[in-house]
PDB file of C-alpha atoms in Angstrom:
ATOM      1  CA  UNK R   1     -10.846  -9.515 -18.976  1.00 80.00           C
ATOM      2  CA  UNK R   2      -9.527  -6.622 -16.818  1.00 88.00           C
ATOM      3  CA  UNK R   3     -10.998  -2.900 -17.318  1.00 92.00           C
ATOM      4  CA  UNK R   4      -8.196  -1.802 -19.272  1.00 94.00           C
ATOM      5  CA  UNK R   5      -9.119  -4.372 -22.261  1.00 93.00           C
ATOM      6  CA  UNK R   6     -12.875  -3.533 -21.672  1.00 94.00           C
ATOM      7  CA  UNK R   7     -12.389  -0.003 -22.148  1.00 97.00           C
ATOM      8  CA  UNK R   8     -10.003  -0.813 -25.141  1.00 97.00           C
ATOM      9  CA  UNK R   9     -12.484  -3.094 -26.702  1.00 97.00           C
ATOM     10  CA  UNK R  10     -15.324  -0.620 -26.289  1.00 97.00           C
ATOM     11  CA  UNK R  11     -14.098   2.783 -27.147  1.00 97.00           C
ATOM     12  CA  UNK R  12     -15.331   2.586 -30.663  1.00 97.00           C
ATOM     13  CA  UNK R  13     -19.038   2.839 -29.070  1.00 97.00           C
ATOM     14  CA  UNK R  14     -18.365   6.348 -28.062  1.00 97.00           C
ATOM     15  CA  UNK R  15     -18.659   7.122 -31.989  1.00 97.00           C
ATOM     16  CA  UNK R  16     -17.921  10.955 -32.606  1.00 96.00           C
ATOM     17  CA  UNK R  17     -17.049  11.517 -28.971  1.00 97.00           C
ATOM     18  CA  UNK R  18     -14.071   9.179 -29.113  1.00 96.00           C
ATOM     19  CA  UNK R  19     -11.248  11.916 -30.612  1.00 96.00           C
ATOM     20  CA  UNK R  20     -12.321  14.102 -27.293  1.00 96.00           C
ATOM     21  CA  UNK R  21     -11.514  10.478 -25.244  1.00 97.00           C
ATOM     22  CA  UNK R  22      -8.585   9.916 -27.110  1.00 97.00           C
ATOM     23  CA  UNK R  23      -6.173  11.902 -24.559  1.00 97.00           C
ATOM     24  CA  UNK R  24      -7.603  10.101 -21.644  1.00 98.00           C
ATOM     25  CA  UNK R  25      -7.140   6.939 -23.042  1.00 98.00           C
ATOM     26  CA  UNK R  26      -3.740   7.972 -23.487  1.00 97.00           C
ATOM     27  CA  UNK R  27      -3.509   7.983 -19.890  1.00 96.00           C
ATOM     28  CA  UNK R  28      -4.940   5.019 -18.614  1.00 96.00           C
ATOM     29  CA  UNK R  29      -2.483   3.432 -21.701  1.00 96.00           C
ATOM     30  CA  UNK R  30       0.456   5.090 -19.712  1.00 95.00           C
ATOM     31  CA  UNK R  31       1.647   2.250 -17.342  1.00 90.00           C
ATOM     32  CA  UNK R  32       3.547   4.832 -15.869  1.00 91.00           C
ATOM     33  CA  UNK R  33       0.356   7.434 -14.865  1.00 93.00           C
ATOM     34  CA  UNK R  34      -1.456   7.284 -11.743  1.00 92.00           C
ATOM     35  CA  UNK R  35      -4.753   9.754 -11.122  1.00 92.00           C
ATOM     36  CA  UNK R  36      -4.291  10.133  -7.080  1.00 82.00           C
ATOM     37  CA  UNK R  37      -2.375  12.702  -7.132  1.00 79.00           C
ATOM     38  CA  UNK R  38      -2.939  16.191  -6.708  1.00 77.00           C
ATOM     39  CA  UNK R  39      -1.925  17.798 -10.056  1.00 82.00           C
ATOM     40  CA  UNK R  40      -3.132  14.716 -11.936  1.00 88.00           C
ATOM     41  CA  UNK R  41      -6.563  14.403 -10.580  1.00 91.00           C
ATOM     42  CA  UNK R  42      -7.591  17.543 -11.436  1.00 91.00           C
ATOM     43  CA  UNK R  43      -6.473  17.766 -14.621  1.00 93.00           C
ATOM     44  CA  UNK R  44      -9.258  14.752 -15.418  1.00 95.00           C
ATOM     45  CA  UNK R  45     -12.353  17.641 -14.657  1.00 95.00           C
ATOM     46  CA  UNK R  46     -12.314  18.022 -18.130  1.00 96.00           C
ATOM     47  CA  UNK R  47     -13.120  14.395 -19.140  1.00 96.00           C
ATOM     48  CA  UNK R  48     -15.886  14.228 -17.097  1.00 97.00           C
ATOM     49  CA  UNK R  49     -18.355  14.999 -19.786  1.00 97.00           C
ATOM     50  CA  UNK R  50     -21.676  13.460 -20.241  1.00 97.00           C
ATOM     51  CA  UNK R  51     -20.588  11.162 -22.549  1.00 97.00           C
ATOM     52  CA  UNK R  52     -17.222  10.293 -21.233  1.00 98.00           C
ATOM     53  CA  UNK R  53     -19.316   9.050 -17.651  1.00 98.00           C
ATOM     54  CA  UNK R  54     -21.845   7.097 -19.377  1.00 98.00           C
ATOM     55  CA  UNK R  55     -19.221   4.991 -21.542  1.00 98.00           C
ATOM     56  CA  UNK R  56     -16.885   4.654 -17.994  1.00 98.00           C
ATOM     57  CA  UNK R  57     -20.051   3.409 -16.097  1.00 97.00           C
ATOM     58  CA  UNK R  58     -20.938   1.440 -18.174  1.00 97.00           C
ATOM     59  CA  UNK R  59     -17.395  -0.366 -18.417  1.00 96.00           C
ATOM     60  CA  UNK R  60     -17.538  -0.691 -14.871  1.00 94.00           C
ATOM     61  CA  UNK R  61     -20.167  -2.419 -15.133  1.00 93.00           C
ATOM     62  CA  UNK R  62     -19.187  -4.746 -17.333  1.00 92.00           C
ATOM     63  CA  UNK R  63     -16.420  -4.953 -15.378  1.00 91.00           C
ATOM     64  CA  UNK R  64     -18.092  -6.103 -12.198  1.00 86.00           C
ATOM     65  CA  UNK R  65     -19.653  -9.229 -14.353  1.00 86.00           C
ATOM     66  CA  UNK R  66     -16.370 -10.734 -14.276  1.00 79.00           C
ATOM     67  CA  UNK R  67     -17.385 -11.028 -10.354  1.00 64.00           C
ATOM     68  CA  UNK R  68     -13.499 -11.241  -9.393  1.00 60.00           C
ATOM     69  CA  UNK R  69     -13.148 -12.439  -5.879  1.00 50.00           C
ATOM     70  CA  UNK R  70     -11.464 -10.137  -3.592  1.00 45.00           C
ATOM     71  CA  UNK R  71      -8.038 -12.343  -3.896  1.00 46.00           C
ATOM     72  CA  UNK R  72      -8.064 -11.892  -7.178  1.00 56.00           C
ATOM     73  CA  UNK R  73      -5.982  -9.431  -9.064  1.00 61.00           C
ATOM     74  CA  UNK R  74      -7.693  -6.234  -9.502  1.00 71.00           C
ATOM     75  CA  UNK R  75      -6.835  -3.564 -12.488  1.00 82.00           C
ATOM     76  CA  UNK R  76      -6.497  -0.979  -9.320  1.00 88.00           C
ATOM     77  CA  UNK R  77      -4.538   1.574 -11.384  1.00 92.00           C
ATOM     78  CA  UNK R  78      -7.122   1.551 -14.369  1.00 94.00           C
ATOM     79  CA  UNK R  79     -10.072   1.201 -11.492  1.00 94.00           C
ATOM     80  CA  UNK R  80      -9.095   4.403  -9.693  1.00 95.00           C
ATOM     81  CA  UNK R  81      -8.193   6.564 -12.711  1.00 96.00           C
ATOM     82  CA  UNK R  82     -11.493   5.925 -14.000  1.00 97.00           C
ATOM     83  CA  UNK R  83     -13.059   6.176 -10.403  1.00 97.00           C
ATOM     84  CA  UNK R  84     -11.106   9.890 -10.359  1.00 97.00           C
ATOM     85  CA  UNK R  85     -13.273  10.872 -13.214  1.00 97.00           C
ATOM     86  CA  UNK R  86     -16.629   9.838 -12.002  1.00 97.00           C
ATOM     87  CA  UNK R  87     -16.174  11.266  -8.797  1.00 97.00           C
ATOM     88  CA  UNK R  88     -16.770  14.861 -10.997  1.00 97.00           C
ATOM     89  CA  UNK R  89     -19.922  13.670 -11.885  1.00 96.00           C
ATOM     90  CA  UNK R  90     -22.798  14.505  -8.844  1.00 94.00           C
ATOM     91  CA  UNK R  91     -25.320  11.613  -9.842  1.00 96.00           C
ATOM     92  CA  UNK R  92     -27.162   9.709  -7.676  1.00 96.00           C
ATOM     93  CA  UNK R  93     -26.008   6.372  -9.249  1.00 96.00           C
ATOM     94  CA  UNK R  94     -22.054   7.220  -9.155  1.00 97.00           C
ATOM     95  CA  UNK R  95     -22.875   8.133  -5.419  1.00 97.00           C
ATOM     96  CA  UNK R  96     -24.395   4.933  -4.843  1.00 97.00           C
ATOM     97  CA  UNK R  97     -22.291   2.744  -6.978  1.00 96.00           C
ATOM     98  CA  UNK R  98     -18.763   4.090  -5.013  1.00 97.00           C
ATOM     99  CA  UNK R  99     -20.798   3.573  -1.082  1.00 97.00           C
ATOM    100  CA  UNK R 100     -21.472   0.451  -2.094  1.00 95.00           C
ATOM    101  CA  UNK R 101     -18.182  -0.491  -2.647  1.00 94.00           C
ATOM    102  CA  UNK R 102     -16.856   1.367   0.796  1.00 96.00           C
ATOM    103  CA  UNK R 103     -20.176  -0.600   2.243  1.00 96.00           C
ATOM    104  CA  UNK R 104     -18.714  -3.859   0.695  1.00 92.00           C
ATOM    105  CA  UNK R 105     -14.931  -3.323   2.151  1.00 91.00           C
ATOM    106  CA  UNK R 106     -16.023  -2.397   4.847  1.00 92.00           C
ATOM    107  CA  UNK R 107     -18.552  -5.729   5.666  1.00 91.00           C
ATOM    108  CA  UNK R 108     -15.646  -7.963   3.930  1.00 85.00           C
ATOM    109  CA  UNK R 109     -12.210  -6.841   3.497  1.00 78.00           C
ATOM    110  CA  UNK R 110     -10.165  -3.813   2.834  1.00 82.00           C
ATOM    111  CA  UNK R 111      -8.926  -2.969  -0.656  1.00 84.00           C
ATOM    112  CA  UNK R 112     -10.177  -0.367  -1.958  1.00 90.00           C
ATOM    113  CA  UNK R 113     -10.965   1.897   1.284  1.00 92.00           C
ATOM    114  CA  UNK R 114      -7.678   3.669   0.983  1.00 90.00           C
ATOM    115  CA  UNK R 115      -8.717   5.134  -2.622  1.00 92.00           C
ATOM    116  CA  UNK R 116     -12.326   6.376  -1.899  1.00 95.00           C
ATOM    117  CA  UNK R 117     -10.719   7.516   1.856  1.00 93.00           C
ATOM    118  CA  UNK R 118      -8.615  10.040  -1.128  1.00 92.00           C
ATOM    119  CA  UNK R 119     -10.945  10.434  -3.109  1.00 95.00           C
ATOM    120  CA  UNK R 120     -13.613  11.644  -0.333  1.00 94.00           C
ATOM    121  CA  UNK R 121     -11.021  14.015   1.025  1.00 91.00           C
ATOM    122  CA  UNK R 122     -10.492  15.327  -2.492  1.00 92.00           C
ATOM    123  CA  UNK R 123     -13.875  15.834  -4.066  1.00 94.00           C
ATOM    124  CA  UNK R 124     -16.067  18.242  -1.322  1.00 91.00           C
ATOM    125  CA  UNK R 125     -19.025  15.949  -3.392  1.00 93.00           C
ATOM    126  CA  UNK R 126     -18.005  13.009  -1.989  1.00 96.00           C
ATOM    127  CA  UNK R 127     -16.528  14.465   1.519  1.00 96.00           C
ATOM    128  CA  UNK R 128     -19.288  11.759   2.528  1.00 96.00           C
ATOM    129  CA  UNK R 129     -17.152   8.695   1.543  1.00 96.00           C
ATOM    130  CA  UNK R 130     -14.397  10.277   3.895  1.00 95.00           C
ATOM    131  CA  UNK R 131     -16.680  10.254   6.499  1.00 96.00           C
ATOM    132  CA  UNK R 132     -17.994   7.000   6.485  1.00 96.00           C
ATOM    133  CA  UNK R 133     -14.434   5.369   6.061  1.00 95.00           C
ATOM    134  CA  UNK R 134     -13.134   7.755   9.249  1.00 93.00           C
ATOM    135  CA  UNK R 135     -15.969   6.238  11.308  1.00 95.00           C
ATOM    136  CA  UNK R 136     -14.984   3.058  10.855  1.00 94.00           C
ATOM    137  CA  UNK R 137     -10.942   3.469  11.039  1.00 92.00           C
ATOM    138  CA  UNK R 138     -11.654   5.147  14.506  1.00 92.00           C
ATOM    139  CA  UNK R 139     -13.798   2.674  16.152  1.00 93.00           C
ATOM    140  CA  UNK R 140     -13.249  -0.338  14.163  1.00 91.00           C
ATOM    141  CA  UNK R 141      -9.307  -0.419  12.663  1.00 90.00           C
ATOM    142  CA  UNK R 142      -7.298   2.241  14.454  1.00 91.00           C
ATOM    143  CA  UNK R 143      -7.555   1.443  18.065  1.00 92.00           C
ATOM    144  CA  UNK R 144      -6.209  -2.681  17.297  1.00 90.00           C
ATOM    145  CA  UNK R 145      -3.714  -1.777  14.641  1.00 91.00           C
ATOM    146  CA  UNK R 146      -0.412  -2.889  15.565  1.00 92.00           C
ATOM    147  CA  UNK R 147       1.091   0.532  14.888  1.00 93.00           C
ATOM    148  CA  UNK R 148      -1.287   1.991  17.707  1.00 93.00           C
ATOM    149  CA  UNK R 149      -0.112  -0.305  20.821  1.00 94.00           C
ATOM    150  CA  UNK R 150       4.001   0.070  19.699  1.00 96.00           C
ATOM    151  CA  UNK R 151       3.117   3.913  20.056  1.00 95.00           C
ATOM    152  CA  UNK R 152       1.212   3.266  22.915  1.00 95.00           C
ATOM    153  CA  UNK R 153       3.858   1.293  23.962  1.00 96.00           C
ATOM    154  CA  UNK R 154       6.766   4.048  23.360  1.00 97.00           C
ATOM    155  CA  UNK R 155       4.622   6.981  24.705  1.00 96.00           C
ATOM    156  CA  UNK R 156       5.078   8.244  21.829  1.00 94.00           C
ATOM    157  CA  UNK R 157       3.089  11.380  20.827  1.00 91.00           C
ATOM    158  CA  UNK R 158       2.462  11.423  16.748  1.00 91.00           C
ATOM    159  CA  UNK R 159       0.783  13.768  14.278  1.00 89.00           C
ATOM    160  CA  UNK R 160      -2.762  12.575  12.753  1.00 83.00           C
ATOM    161  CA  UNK R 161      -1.290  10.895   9.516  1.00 84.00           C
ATOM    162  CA  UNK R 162       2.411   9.598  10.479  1.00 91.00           C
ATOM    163  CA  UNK R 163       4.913   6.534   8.989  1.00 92.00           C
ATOM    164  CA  UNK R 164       8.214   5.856  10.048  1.00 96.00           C
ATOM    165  CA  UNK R 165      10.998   3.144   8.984  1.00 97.00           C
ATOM    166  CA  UNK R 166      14.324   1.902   9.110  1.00 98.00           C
ATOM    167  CA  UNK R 167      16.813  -0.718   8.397  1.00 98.00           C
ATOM    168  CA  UNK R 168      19.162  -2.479  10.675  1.00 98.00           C
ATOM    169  CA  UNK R 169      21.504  -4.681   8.833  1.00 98.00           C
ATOM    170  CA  UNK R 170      24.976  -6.967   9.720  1.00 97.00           C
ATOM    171  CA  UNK R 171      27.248  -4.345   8.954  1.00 95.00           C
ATOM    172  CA  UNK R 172      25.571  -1.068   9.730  1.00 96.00           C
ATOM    173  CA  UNK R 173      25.259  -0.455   5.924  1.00 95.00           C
ATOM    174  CA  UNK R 174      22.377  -1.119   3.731  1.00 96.00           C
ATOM    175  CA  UNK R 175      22.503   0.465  -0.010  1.00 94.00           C
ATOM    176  CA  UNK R 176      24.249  -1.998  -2.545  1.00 92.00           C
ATOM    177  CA  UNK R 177      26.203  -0.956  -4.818  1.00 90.00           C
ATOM    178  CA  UNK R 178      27.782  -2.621  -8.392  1.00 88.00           C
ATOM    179  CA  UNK R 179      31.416  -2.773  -6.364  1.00 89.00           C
ATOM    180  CA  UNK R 180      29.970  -5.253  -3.855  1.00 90.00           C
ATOM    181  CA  UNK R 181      31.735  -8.268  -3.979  1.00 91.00           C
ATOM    182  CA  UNK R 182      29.484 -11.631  -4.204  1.00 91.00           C
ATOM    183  CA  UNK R 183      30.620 -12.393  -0.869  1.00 92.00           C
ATOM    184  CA  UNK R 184      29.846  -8.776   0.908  1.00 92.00           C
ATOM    185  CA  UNK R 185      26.196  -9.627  -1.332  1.00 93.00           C
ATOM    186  CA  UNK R 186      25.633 -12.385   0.084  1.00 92.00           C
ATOM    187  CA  UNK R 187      26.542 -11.644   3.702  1.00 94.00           C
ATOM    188  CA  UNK R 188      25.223  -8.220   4.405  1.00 96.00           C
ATOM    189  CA  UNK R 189      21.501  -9.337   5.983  1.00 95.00           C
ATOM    190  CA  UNK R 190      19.317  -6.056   6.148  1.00 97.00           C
ATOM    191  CA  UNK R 191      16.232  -5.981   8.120  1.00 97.00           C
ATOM    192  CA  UNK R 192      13.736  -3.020   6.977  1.00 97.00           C
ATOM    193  CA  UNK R 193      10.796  -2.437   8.992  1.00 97.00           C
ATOM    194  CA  UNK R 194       7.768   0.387   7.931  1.00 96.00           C
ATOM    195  CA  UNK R 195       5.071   1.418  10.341  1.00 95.00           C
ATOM    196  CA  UNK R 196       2.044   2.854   9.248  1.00 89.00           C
ATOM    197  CA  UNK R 197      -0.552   4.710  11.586  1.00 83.00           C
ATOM    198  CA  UNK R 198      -3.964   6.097  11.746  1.00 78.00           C
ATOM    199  CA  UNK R 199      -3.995   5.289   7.734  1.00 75.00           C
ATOM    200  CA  UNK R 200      -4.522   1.761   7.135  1.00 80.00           C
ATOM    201  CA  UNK R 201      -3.291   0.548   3.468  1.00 77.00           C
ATOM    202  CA  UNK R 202      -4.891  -2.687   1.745  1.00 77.00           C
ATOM    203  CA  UNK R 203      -6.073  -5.438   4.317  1.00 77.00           C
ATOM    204  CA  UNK R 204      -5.984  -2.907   7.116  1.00 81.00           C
ATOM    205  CA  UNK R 205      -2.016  -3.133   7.120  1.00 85.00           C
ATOM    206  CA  UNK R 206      -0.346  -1.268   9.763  1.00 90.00           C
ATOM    207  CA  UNK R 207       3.937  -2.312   9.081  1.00 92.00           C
ATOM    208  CA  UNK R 208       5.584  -4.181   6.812  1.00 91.00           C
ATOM    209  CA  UNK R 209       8.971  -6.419   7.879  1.00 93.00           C
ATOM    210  CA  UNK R 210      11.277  -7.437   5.132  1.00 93.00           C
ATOM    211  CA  UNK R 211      14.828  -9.731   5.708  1.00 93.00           C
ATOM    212  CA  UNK R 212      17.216 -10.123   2.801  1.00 93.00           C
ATOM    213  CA  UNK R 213      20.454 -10.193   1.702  1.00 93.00           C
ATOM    214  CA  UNK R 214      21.424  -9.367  -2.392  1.00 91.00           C
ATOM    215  CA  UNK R 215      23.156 -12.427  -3.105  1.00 88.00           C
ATOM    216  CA  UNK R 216      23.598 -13.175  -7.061  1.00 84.00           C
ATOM    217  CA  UNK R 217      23.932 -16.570  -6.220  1.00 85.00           C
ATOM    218  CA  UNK R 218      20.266 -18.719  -6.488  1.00 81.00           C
ATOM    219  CA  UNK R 219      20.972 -20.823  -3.365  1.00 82.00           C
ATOM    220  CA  UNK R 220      22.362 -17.503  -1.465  1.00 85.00           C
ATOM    221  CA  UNK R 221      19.356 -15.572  -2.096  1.00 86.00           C
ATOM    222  CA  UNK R 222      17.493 -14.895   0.790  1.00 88.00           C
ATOM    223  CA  UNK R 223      14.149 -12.926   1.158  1.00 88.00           C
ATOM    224  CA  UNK R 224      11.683 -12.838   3.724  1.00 87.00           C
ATOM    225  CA  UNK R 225       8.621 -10.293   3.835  1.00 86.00           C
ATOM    226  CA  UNK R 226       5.779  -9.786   6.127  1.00 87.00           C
ATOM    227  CA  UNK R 227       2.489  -7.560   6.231  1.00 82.00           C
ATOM    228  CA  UNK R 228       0.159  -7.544   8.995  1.00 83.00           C
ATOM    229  CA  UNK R 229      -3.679  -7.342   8.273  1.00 66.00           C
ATOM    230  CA  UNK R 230      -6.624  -9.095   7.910  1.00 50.00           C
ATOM    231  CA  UNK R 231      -5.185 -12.024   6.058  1.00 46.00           C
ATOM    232  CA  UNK R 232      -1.935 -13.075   7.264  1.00 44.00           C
ATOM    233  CA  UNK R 233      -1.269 -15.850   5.348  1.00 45.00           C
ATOM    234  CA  UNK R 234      -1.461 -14.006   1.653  1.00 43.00           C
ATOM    235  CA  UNK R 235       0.829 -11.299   3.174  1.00 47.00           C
ATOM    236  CA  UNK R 236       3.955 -13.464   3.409  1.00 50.00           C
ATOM    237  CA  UNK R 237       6.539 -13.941   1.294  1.00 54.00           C
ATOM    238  CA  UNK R 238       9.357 -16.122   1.562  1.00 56.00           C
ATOM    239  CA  UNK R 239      12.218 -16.810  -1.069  1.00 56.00           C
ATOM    240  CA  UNK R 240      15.002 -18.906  -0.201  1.00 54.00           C
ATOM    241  CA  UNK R 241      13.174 -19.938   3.203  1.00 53.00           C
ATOM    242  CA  UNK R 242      14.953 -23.095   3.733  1.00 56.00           C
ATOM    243  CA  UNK R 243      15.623 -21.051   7.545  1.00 64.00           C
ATOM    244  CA  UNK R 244      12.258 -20.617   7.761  1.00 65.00           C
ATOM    245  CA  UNK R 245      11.064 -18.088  10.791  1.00 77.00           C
ATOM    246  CA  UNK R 246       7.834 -17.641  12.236  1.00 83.00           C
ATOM    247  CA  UNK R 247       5.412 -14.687  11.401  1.00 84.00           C
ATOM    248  CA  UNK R 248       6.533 -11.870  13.158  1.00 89.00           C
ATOM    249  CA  UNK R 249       5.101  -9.678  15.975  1.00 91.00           C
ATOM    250  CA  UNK R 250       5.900  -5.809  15.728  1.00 94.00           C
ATOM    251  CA  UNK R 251       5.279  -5.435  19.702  1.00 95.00           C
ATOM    252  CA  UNK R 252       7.644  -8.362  19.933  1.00 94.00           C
ATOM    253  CA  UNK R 253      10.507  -7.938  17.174  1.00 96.00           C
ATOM    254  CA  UNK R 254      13.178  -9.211  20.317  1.00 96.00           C
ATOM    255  CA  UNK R 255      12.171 -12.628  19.946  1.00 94.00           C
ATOM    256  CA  UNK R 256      12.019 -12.502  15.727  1.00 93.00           C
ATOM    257  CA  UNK R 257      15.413 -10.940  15.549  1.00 96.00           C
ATOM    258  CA  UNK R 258      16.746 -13.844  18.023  1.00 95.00           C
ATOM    259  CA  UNK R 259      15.256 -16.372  15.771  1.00 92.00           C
ATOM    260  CA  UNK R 260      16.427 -14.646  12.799  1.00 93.00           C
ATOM    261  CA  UNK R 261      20.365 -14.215  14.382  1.00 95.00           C
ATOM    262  CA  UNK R 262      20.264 -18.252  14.748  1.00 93.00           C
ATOM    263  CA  UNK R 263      18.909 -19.618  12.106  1.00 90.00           C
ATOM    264  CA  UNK R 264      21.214 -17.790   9.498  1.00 91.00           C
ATOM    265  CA  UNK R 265      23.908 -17.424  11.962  1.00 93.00           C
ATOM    266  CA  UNK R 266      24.320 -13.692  11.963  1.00 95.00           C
ATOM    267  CA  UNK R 267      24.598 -10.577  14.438  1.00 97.00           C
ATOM    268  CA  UNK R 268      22.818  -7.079  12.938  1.00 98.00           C
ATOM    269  CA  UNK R 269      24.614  -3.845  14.073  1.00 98.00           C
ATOM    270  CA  UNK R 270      22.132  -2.420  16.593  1.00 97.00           C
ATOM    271  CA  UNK R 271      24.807   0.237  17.721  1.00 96.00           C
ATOM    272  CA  UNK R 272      24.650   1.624  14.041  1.00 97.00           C
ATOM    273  CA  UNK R 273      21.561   1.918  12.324  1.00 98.00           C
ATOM    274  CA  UNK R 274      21.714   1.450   8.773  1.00 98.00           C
ATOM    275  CA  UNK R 275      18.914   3.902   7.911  1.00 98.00           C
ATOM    276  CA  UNK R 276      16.170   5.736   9.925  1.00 98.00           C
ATOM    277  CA  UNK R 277      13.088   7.765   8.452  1.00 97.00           C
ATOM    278  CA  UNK R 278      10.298   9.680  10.074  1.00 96.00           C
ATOM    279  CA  UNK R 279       7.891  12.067   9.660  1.00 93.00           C
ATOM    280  CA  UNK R 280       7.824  15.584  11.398  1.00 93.00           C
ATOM    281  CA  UNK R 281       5.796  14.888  14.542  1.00 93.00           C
ATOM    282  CA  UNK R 282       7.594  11.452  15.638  1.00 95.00           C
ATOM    283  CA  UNK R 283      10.552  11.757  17.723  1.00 96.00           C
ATOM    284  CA  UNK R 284      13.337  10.193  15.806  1.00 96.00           C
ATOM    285  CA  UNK R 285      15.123   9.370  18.976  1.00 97.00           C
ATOM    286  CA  UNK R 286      12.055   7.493  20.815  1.00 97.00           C
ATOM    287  CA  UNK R 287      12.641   5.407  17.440  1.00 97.00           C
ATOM    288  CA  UNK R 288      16.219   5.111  17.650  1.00 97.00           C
ATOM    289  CA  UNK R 289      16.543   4.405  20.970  1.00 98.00           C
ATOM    290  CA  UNK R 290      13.805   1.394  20.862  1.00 98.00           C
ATOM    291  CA  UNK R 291      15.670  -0.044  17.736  1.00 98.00           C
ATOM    292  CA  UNK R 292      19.054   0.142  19.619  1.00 98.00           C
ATOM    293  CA  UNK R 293      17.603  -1.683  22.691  1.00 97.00           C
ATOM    294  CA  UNK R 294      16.974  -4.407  20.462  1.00 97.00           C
ATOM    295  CA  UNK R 295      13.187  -3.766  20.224  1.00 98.00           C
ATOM    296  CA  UNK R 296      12.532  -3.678  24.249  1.00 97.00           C
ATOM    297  CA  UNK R 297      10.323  -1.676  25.570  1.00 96.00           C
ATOM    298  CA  UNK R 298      10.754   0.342  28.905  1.00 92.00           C
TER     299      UNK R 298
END
């Protein structure tokens, strides 16, 4: 049972305090609403009643009996709309329930860091949390990511929180569009990289890679995505891998985009770059240029 259907099943409890948690159960019933961030989160103060915590708490609890592994599927939307609202409480036991989760990523594996990283950041209560997860992204995380050595690699100066991307494809274009023939589907190959840095996501995951074409076609459709982290294996994804390709390297991309040009028996158009995004603070020509030397370094 996830903590959506636990809270469902146990709102009644809340007796003549339920009409006042009627409008934030209509949130965590809205698929579509997330708490983190900043307009949403602190329009939840007002939940954070007495009443309202004791019921959440003890639906977490309940919750944690269902002692989900961490590659399990989590109810992380649910879990951090009702971690928003207990972060307004100042109680010794919310304090110590949330370090013992960071304490628990941190010993095992990263899921949840990046939400109490927010939430620490957010709530001057819990500025604590921050801490604790900054410490250990600065000596433990940041200084192996994979992010870190390409920049290192680039000499490339970048703000505290940065992210940059783009996609090279076979013809230099990369948005599909309902006019696309089957045939320009199936033979435009895009390859979209993301880097991440000094803000490791889930796993400790520094870039994505993703290789695909649109084909409508079953046996056409190809698509290929990577994530780097602490777990390699459950951050791959391959559909229509009979090409298969090894796991990529982001300081070594030359040798992945060789293997990728002869196994499907393609060229991508380094000379024009499909698409190219980054944040103020990274030099979008140190990007460029890197991209257009087929991923050598210099």
């Amino acid at each position: 049972m996830n903590l959506y259907e636990i809270i469902k099943n146990n709102k009644h409890t809340l007796g003549k305090h339920e009409k006042a948690f009627s409008p934030l159960w209509k949130k965590i019933s809205n698929f579509g609403y997330y708490a983190n961030n900043n307009s949403n989160y602190l329009k939840l103060e007002k939940f954070a009643t007495p009443e309202t915590i004791d019921f959440l708490f003890m639906c977490i609890d309940e919750y944690n009996q269902t002692k989900r592994v961490w590659s399990e599927h989590h109810d992380s939307r649910v879990l951090d709309i009702v971690w928003h609202v207990l972060a307004f409480s100042d109680e010794m036991r919310i304090n110590n329930y949330f370090e013992s989760i960071v304490d628990e990523n941190i010993q095992n594996i990263n899921i949840f860091l990046q939400n109490f990283h927010d939430i620490g950041q957010k709530y001057k209560s819990k500025y604590f949390l921050y801490e604790k997860i900054q410490k250990y992204y600065d000596e433990k995380v940041i200084p192996h990511m994979a992010s870190t050595k390409l920049c290192e690699n680039l000499n490339l100066q970048t703000p505290e929180y940065y992210y940059f991307s783009f996609i090279v494809s076979t013809d230099g274009e990369w948005i599909y569009t309902n006019y696309d023939t089957d045939e320009e589907r199936k033979n435009r190959y895009c390859l979209n990289v993301s880097v991440y840095g000094k803000n490791p996501r889930i796993y400790n995951e520094s870039y994505s890679i993703s290789f695909y074409n649109k084909a409508k076609k079953h046996e056409d459709k190809v698509d290929i995505s990577f994530r780097d982290g602490q777990d390699i294996d459950k951050n791959c994804f391959i559909y229509g891998g009979k090409n298969c390709v090894s796991i990529p390297n982001l300081l070594d991309l030359s040798s992945f985009i060789s293997e990728l040009e002869s196994n499907y028996k393609i060229k991508l158009n380094f000379e024009k770059i499909a698409y190219i995004s980054t944040v103020k603070g990274v030099k979008r020509k140190t990007i460029s240029d890197w991209v257009k030397r087929r991923f050598v370094f210099v």
